Structures are given as structure tokens and as C-alpha cells.
mmCIF file of C-alpha atoms in Angstrom:
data_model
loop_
_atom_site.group_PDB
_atom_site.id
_atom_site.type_symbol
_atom_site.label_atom_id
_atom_site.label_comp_id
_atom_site.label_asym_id
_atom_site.label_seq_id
_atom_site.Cartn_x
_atom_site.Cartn_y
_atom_site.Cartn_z
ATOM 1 C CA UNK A 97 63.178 -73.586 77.251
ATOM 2 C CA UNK A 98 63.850 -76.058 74.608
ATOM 3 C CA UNK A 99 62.079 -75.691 70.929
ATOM 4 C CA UNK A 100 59.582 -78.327 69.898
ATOM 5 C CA UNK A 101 59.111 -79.563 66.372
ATOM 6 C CA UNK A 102 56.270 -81.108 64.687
ATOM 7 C CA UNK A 103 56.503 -83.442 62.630
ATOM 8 C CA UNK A 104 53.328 -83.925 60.044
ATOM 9 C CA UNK A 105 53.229 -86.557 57.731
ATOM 10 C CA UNK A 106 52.854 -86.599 53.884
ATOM 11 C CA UNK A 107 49.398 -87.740 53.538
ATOM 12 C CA UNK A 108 48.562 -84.717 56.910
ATOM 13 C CA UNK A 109 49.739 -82.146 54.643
ATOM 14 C CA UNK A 110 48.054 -83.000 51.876
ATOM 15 C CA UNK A 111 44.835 -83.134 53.461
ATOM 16 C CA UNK A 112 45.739 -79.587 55.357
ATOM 17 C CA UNK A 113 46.698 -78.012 52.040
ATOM 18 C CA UNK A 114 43.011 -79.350 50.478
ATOM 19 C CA UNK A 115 41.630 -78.204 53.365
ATOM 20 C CA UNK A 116 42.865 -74.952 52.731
ATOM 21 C CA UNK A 117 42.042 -74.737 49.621
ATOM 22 C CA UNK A 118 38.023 -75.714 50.091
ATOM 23 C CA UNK A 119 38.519 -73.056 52.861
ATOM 24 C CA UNK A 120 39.266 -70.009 50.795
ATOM 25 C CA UNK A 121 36.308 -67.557 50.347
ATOM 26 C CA UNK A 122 36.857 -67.350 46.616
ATOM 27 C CA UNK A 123 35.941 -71.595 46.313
ATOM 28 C CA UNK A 124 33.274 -71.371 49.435
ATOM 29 C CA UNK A 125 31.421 -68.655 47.572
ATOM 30 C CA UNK A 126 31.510 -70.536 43.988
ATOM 31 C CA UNK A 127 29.980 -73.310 45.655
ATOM 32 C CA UNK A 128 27.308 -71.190 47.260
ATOM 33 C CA UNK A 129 26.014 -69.814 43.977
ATOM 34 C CA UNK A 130 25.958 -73.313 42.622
ATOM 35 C CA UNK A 131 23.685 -74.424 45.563
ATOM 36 C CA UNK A 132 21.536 -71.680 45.504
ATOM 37 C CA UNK A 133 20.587 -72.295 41.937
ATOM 38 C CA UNK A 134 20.042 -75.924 41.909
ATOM 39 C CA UNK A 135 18.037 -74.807 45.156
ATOM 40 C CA UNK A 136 15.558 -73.498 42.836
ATOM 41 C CA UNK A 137 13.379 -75.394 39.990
ATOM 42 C CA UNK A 138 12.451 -72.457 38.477
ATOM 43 C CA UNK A 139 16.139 -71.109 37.603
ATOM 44 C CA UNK A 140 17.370 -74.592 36.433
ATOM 45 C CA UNK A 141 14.073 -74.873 34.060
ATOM 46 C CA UNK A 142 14.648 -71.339 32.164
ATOM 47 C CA UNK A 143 18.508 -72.789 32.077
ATOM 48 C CA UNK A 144 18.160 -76.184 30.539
ATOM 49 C CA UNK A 145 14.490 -76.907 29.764
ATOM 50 C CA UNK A 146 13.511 -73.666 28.179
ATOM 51 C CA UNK A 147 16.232 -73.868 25.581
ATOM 52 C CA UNK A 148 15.411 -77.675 25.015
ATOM 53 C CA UNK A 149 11.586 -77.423 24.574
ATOM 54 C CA UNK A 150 12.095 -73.938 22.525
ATOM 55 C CA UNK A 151 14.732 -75.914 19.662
ATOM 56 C CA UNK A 152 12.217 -78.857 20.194
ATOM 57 C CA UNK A 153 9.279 -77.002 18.804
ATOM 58 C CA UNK A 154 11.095 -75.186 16.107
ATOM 59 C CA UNK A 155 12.655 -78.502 15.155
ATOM 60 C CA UNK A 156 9.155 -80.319 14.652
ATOM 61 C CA UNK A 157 7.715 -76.586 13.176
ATOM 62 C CA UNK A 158 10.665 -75.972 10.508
ATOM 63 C CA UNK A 159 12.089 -79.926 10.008
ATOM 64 C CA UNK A 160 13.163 -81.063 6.501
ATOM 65 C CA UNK A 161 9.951 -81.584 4.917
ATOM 66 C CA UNK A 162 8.887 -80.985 0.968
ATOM 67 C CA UNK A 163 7.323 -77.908 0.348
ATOM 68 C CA UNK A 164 3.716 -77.489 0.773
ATOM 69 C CA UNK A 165 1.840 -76.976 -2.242
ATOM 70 C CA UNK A 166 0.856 -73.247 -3.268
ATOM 71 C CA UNK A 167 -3.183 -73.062 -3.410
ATOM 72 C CA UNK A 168 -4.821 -71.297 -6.644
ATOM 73 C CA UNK A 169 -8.103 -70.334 -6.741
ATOM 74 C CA UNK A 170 -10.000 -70.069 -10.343
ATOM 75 C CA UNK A 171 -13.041 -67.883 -10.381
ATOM 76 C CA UNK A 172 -16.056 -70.122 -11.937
ATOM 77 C CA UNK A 173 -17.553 -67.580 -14.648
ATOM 78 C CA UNK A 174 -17.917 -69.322 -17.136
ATOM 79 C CA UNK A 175 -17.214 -72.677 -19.290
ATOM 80 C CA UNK A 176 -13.858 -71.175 -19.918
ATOM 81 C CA UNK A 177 -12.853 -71.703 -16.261
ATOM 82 C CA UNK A 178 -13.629 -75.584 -16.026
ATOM 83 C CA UNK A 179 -10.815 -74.884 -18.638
ATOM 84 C CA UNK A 180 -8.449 -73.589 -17.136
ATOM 85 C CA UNK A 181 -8.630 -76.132 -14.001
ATOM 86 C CA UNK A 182 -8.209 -79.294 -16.607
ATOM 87 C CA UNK A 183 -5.223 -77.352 -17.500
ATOM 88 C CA UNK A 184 -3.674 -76.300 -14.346
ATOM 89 C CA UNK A 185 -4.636 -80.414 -12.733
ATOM 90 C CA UNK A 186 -1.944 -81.353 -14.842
ATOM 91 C CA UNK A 187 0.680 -79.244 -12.846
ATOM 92 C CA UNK A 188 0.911 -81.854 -9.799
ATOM 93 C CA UNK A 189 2.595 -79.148 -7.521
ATOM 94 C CA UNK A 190 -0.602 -77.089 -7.398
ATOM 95 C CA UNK A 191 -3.659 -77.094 -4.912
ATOM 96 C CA UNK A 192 -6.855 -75.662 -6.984
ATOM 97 C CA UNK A 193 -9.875 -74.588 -5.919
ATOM 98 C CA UNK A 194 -12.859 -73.510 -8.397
ATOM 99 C CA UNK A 195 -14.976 -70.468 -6.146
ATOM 100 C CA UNK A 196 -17.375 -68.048 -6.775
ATOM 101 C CA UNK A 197 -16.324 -64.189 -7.551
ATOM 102 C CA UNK A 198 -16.912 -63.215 -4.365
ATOM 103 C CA UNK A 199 -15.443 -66.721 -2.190
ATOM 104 C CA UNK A 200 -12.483 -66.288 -4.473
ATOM 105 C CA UNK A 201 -11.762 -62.617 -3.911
ATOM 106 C CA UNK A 202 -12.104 -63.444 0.332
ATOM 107 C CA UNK A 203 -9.699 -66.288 -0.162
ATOM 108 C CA UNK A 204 -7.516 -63.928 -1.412
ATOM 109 C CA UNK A 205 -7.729 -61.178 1.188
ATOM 110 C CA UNK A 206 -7.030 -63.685 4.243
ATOM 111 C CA UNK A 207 -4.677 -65.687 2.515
ATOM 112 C CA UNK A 208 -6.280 -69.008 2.366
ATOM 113 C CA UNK A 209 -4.444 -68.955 -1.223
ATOM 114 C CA UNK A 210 -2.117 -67.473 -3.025
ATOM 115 C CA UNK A 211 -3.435 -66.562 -6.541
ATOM 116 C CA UNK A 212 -6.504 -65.573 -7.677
ATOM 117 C CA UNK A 213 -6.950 -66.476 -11.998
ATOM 118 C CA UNK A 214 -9.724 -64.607 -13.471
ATOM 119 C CA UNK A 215 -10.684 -66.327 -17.086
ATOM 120 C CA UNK A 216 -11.352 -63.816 -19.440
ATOM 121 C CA UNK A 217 -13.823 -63.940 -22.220
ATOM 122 C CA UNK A 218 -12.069 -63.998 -24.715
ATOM 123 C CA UNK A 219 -9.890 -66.436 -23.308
ATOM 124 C CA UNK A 220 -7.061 -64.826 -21.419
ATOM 125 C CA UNK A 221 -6.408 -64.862 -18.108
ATOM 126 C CA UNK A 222 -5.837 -62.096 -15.463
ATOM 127 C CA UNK A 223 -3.683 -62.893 -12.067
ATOM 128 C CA UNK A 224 -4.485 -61.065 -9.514
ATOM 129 C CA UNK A 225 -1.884 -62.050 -6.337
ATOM 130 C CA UNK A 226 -0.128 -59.665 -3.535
ATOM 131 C CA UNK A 227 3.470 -59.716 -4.774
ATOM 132 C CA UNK A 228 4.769 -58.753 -1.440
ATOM 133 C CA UNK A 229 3.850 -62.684 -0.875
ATOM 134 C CA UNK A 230 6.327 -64.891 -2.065
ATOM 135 C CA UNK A 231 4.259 -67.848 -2.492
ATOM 136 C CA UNK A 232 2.277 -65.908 -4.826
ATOM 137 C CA UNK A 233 4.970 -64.737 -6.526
ATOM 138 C CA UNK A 234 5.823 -68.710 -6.962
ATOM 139 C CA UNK A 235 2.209 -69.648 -7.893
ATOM 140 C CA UNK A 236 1.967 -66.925 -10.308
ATOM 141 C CA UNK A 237 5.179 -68.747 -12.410
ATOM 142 C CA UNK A 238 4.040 -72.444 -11.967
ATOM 143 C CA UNK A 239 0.165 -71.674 -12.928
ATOM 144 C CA UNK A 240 1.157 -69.591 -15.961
ATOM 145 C CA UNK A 241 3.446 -72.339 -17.159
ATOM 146 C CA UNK A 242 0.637 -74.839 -16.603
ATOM 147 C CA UNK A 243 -1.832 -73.083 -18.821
ATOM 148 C CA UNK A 244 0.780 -71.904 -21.523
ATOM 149 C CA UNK A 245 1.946 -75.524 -21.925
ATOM 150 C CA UNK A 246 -1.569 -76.549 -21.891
ATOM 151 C CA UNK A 247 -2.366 -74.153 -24.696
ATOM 152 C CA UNK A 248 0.735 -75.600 -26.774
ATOM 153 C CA UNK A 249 4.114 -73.858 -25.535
ATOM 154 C CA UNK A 250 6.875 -76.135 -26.127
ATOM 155 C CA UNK A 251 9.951 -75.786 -23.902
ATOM 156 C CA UNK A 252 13.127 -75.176 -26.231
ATOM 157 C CA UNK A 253 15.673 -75.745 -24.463
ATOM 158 C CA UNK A 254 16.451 -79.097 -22.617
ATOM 159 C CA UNK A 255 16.971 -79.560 -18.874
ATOM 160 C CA UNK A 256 18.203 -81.842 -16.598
ATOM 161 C CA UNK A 257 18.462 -81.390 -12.580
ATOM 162 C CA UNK A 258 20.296 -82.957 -9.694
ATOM 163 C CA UNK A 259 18.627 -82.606 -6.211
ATOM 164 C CA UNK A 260 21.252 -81.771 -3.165
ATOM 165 C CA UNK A 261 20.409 -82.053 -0.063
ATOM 166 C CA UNK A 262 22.644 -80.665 2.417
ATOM 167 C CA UNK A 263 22.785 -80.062 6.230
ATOM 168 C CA UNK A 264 23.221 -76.771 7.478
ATOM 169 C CA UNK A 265 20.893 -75.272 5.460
ATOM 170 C CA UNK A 266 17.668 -75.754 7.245
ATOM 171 C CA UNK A 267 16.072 -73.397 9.756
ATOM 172 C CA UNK A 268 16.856 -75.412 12.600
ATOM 173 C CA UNK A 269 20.794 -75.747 11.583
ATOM 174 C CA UNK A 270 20.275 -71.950 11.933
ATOM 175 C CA UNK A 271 18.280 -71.318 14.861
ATOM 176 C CA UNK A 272 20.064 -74.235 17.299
ATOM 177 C CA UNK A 273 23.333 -71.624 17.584
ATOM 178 C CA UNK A 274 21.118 -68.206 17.860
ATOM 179 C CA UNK A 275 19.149 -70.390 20.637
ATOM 180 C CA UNK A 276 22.356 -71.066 22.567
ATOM 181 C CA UNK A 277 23.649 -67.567 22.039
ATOM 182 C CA UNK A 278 20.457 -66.536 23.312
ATOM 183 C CA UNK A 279 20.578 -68.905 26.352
ATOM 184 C CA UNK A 280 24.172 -67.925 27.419
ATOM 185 C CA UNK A 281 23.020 -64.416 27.279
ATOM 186 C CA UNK A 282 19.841 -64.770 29.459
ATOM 187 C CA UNK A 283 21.396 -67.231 31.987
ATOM 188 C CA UNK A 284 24.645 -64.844 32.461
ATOM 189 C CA UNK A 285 22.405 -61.368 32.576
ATOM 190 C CA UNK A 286 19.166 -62.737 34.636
ATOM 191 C CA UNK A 287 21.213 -65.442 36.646
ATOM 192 C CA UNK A 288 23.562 -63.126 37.863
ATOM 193 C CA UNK A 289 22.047 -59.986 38.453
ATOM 194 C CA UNK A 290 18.892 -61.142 40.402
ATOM 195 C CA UNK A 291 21.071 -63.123 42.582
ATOM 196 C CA UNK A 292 22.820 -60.317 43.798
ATOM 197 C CA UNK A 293 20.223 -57.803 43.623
ATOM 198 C CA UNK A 294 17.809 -60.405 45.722
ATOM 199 C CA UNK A 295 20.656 -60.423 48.106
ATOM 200 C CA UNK A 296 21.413 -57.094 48.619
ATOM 201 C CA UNK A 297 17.274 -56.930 49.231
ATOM 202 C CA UNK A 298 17.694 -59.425 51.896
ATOM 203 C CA UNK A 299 20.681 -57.347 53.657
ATOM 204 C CA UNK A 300 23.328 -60.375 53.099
ATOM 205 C CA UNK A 301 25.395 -58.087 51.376
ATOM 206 C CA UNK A 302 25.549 -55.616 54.209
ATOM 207 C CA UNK A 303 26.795 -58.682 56.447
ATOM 208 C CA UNK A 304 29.339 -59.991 53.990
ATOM 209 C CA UNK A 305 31.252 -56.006 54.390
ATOM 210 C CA UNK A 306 32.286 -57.442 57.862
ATOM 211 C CA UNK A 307 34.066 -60.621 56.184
ATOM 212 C CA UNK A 308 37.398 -60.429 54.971
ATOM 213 C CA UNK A 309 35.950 -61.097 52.048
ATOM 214 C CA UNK A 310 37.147 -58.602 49.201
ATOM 215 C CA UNK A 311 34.760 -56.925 46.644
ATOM 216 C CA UNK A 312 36.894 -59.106 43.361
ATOM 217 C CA UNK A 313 36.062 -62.353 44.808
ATOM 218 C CA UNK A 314 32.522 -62.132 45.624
ATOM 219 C CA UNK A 315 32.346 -60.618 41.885
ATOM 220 C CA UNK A 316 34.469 -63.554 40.377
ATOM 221 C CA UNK A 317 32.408 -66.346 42.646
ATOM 222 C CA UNK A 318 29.961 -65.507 40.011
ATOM 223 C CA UNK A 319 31.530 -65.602 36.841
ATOM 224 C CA UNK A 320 33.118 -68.893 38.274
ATOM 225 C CA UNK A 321 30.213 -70.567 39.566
ATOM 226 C CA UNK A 322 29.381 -70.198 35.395
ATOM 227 C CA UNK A 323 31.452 -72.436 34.188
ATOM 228 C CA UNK A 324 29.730 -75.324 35.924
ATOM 229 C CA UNK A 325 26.590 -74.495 34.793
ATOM 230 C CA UNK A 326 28.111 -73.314 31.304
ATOM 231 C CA UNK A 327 29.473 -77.277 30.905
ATOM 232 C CA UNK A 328 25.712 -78.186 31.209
ATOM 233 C CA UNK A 329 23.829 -75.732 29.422
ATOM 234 C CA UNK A 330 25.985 -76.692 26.342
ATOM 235 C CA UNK A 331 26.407 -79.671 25.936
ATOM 236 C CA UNK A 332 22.627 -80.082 26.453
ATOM 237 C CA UNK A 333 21.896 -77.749 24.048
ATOM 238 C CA UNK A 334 24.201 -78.430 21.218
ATOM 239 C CA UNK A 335 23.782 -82.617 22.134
ATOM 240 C CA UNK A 336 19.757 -82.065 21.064
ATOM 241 C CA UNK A 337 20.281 -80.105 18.086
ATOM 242 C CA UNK A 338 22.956 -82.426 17.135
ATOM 243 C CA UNK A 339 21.681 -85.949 18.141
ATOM 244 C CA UNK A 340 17.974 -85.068 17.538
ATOM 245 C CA UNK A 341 17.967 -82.821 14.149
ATOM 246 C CA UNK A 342 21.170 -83.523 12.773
ATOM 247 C CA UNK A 343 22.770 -79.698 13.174
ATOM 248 C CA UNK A 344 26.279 -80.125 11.839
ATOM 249 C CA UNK A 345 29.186 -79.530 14.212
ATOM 250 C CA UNK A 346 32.347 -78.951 11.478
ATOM 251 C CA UNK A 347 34.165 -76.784 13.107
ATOM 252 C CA UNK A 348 36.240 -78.156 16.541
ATOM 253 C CA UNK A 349 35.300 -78.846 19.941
ATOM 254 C CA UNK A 350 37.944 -76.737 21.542
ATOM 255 C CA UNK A 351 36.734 -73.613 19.373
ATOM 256 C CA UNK A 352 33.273 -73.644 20.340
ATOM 257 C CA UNK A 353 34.665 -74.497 24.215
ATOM 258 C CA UNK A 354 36.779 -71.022 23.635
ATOM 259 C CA UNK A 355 33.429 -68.958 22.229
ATOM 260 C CA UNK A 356 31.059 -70.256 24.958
ATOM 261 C CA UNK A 357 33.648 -69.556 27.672
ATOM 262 C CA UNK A 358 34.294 -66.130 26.591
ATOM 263 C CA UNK A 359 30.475 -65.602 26.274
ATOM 264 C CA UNK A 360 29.306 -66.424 29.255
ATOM 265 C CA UNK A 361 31.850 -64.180 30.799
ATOM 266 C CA UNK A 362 30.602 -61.454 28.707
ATOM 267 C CA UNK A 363 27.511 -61.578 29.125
ATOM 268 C CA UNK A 364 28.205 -62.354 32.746
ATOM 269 C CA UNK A 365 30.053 -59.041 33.318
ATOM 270 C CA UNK A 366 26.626 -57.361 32.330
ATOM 271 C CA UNK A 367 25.157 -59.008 34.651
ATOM 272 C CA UNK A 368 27.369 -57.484 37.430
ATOM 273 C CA UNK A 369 27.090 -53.942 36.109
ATOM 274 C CA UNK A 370 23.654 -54.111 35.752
ATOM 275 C CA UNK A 371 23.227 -54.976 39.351
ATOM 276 C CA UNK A 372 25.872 -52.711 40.634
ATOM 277 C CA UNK A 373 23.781 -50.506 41.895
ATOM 278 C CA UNK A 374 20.238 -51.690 41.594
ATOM 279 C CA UNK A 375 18.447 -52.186 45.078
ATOM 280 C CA UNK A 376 15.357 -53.951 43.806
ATOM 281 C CA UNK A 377 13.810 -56.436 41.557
ATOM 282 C CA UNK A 378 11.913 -54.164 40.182
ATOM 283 C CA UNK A 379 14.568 -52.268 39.092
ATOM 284 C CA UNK A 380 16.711 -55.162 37.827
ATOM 285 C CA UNK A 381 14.097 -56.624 36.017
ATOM 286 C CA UNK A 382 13.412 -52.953 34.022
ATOM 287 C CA UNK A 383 17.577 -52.962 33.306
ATOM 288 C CA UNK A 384 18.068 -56.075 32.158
ATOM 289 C CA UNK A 385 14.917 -55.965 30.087
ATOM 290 C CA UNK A 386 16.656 -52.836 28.298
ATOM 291 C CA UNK A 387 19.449 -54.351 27.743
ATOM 292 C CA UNK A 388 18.186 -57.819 26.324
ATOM 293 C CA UNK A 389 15.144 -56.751 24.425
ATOM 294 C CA UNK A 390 17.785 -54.933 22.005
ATOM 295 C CA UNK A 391 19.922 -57.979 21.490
ATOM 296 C CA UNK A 392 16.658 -60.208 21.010
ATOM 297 C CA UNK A 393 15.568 -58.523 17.967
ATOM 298 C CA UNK A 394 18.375 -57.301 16.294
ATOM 299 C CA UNK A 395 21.240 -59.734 16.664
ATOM 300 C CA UNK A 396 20.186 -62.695 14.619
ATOM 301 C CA UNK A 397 18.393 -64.984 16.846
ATOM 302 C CA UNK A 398 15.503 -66.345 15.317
ATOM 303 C CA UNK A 399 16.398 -64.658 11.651
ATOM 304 C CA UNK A 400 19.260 -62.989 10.666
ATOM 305 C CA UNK A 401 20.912 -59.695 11.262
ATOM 306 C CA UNK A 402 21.226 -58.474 7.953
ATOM 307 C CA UNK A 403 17.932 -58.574 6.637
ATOM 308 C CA UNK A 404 17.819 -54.824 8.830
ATOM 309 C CA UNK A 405 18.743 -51.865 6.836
ATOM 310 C CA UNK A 406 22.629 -50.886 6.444
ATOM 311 C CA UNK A 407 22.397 -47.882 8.577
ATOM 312 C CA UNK A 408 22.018 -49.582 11.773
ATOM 313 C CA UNK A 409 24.444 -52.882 10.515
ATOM 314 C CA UNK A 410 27.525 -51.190 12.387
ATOM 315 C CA UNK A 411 25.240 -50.714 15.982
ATOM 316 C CA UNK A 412 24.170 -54.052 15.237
ATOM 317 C CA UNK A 413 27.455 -55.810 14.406
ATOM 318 C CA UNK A 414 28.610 -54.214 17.756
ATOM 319 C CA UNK A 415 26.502 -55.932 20.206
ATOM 320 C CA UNK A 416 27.513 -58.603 22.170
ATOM 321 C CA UNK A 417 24.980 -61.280 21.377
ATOM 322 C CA UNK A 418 25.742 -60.666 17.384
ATOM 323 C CA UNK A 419 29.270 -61.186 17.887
ATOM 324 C CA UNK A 420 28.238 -64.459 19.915
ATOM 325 C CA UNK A 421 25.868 -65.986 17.215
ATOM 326 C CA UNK A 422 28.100 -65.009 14.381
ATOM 327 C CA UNK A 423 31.011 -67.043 15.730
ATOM 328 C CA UNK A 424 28.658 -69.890 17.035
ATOM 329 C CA UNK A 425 27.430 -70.542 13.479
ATOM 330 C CA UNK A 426 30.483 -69.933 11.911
ATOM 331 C CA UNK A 427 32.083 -72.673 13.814
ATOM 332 C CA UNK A 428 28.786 -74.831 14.378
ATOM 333 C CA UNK A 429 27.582 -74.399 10.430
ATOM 334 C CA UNK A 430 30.856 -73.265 8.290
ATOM 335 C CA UNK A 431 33.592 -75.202 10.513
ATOM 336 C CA UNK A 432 35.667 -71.798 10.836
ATOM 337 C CA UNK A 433 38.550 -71.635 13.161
ATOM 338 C CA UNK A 434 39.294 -69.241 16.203
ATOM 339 C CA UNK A 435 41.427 -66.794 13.597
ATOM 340 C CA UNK A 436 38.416 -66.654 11.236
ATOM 341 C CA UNK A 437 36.280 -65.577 13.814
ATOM 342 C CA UNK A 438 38.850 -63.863 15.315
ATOM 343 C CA UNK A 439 36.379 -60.238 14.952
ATOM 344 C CA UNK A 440 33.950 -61.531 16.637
ATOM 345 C CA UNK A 441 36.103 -63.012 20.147
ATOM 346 C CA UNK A 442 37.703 -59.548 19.916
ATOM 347 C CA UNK A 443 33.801 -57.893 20.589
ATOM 348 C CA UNK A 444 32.921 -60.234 23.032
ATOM 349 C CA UNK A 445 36.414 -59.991 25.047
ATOM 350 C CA UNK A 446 35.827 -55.824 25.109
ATOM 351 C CA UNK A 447 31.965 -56.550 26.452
ATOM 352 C CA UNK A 448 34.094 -59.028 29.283
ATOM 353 C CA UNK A 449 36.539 -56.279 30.347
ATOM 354 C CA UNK A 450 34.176 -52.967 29.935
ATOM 355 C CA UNK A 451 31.070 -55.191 31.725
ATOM 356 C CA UNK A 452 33.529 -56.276 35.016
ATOM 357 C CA UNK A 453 35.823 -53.276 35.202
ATOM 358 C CA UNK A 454 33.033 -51.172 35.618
ATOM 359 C CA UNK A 455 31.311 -53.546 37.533
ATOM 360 C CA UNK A 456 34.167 -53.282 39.704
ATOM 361 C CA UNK A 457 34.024 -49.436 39.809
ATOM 362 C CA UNK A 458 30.101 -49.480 40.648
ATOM 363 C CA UNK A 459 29.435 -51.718 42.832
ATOM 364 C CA UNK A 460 28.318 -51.050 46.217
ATOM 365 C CA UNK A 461 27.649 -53.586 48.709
ATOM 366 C CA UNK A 462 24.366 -51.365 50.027
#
């Protein structure tokens, strides 16, 4: 019996060996998790348009815009109020009102402005303001310098100013990296651990233990199916803050590649051990709800960490989504490099390996 040889062309083996590499289980499950979720409007809008419309809105609420004018109300009891209002109507960064005792002292109470001046009799005045407020505090110093100049006060010393404005120092330059911090975080968590726990509901997991398909790869199809949607999420994100309201990018490309990458996997390893074991969506929902709600408040999305006391700062510093909008704005706002922020990868790269190591350890395919 004689031996037979084969012979198979260049261009055949190339197409076998991409063939076998579309084949593998690792590449046909990424693509499944990318189908299933352009499969459904709903996921793709709390991906890419909730982000959008959120920065949209803040954008219009919070854009670059000259300060409205504090309003000062001037109780009418007498002809020394009519005074007082010539004097302050000289002060063109004022809003006055002349009210009644009692309209005046219900401005006051529900804020519909932010000093109350009482003319006395003998022809002082009394402020009466909540200094908890600070636009009182503000229209406490500009009306008392109205009526003090008015009465003859002569500034000794001469001033000059020069006006600087400066980008990165708006609410929006702010909020634009907490919002992506906060999207990478939701889409990594929700995305990820609803899948699974919606399959494990529908018995597909229980099928997929009769595939030679190991327990690492149908872990890793999610983290990989990520980056796709990662690409998207973004550059959509950063391209409105940037193109639309100006938010500086000064640090590099690359960097914020680097922080985003390691992010999503993060936060995408919570998503696996959340749904390690979870057999509903009930129960999902009621996890990743604890875990989130935290990170929401605390770590600097909206306003920034540190205004919470010092005792909780090191709990606070340690969570993953503080660590992710630290380094975003650092690189985003202050055009640090990888080894400045080099603290803050080091947090999010122990949330990546404690999140899918244990994953790893919990999960159960039931």
C-alpha cells in the first residue's frame, strides 16, 4: 500500500488557517456577545445615547456663561429706603427689588433673593442673609460696598485686573471624564452580568457544560467582546465633549487608550463576580445596585471626592471608579502621563485581577 500526499496550495492554507481561527470557541463566542447586544436597542441606548444626552444637558445647564446677577431685596419703610436703592442702582452687578416687610422676609425664606437690607432709622442698615448661601455671602460684600461708596468711602489703594479665561476649568471640563468613568463602569457591571445571569435563566449555560468549551473562555468572550464596544463608547463620548464644549484633551491618546482599557476590564471583572452565582434578575439587579450606588456618590462623578470628610477619603480613594476618574481627568484636564497616574492604574489593575480570579473561583455554570 503506497502513501499518498496532498499537496495544498499557498492561498488553501491560508484560507484553512483563517478558517480555523474564526472557528475557535474563544472568537465564535466574542462575536456572539457583540450580536446579542446590537440585537437590542435598549442596551446600545444606555451605552452610547445615555452618556451623550446626559453631557448634552449638563453642557447647555453649566456652559461658559457670565454670572447671573445676585438679587437684593430692600424693605420699603421709609424715605430712607428709596435711598438706599439710588445707591445700590449704581452697582450694575446687582438685581434690586423694593418689597414690603413681610414680601421681603418670604423672598428671603424661599430664596427668590439673596439679601434682605433693612434701613434703619437712623440711617444704618441691617443685612439679614443665610450665610450658609454663598450668593449671599457675595451680595452681602457687593451691596455694602455700593452703599459705603455711595455715602463717600474712597478706595485707597489702586487696582487694576486682567480677566483669564481658561479651559478646563468649567463644570463640563469636569463632569465629561466622571461621565465616561461612569459609563465604562455601568456598561462593564450591567452589560456583563445580566447577560450571563439572563442566560443562565434561560438554561444556555447548562447546554454550553456539554461543549468543549472551557469555563476561561466563555469568561474572557466577555471581557473581549468589550473592547469593541469600548472603541465606540469612547470615542463618542470624549469626541462630544471635545468637539461640542471644547473639554481639553492635553494629555496623549495612547494614555487615555491604556486607562479606558484597563477600566473596562475592571469594571468588567465585577461584572463576572457579581454574576457568578446569581440565578436571577432580580438578584443581579439588587448586587449590582450595591455595588454601583457606592461608587455613584462617593467617587467624584458629578462633584468631587474630596469635598467628603477625611475619615472616609482612604475607603473612597480605594474604589475602583475613583481611581478611574482621577486618572481620566488627570490625563483629559492636567495632561499627566501613565507614571503620574501611575496610583491610580495600580487600583484599577488589583479590581481586574481580584474581580476575574474570583470570578473564576465562583462561577458555576447552574
Amino acid at each position: 500500500m503506497s502513501d499518498v500526499t496532498v499537496a495544498v496550495s499557498p492561498r488553501e492554507g491560508v484560507t484553512r488557517r483563517s478558517r480555523g481561527f474564526i472557528d475557535r470557541s474563544l472568537v465564535q463566542l466574542t462575536l456572539v456577545r457583540f450580536r446579542e447586544f446590537v440585537r437590542q436597542p435598549e442596551a446600545v441606548f444606555w451605552t452610547f445615547g445615555f452618556p451623550i444626552l446626559l453631557a448634552v444637558g449638563l453642557g447647555v445647564a453649566f456652559r461658559a456663561r457670565a454670572p447671573e446677577r445676585p438679587r437684593v431685596a430692600v424693605v420699603n419703610n421709609g424715605p430712607a429706603a428709596a435711598a438706599i436703592v439710588s445707591s445700590l442702582q449704581k452697582d450694575s452687578s446687582l438685581t434690586i427689588e423694593l418689597l414690603s416687610d413681610t414680601a421681603a422676609v418670604r423672598a428671603l425664606r424661599t430664596a427668590k433673593v439673596a439679601l434682605l437690607i433693612v434701613p434703619g432709622a437712623d440711617g444704618s442698615v441691617r443685612y439679614d442673609y443665610d450665610p450658609l448661601r454663598e450668593e449671599s455671602g457675595s451680595a452681602r460684600l457687593v451691596a455694602d460696598r455700593a452703599i459705603q461708596v455711595a455715602a463717600g468711602r474712597a478706595d485707597l489703594v489702586a487696582v487694576s485686573e486682567r480677566r483669564i479665561t481658561e479651559a478646563g476649568s468649567r463644570y463640563i471640563d469636569f463632569v465629561v471624564p466622571g461621565l465616561l468613568g461612569m459609563n465604562l463602569m455601568g456598561s462593564g457591571i450591567w452589560g456583563l452580568a445580566f447577560s450571563i445571569v439572563d442566560a443562565r435563566g434561560k438554561k444556555l449555560l447548562k447546554r454550553f457544560m456539554a461543549t468543549p468549551m472551557s469555563r476561561i473562555e466563555y469568561l474572557l468572550s466577555f471581557l473581549l467582546s468589550r473592547l469593541v464596544f469600548l472603541v465606540l463608547e469612547v470615542v463618542t463620548l470624549v469626541g462630544v465633549g471635545v468637539f461640542v464644549f471644547g473639554v481639553p484633551l492635553r494629555g496623549s491618546v495612547a494614555g487615555l487608550a491604556v486607562i479606558c482599557l484597563l477600566s473596562a476590564f475592571a469594571f468588567g471583572g465585577l461584572g463576572l463576580l457579581i454574576s457568578s452565582r446569581a440565578t436571577t434578575v432580580e438578584g443581579v439587579s439588587g448586587l449590582t445596585n450595591f455595588v454601583m450606588l457606592p461608587m455613584w456618590i462617593f467617587s467624584g462623578v458629578f462633584f468631587a471626592s474630596s469635598n467628603f470628610p477625611g475619615v472616609f477619603q482612604p475607603l473612597i480613594q480605594a474604589l475602583p471608579l475613583t481611581a478611574v476618574n482621577d486618572a481620566l481627568r488627570a490625563n483629559m484636564l492636567e495632561g499627566a502621563s501613565l507614571a503620574s497616574v501611575g496610583g491610580e492604574l495600580a487600583i484599577i489593575t488589583a479590581w481586574m485581577v481580584i474581580g476575574f480570579v474570583a470570578a473564576l473561583k465562583l462561577f458555576r455554570w447552574r
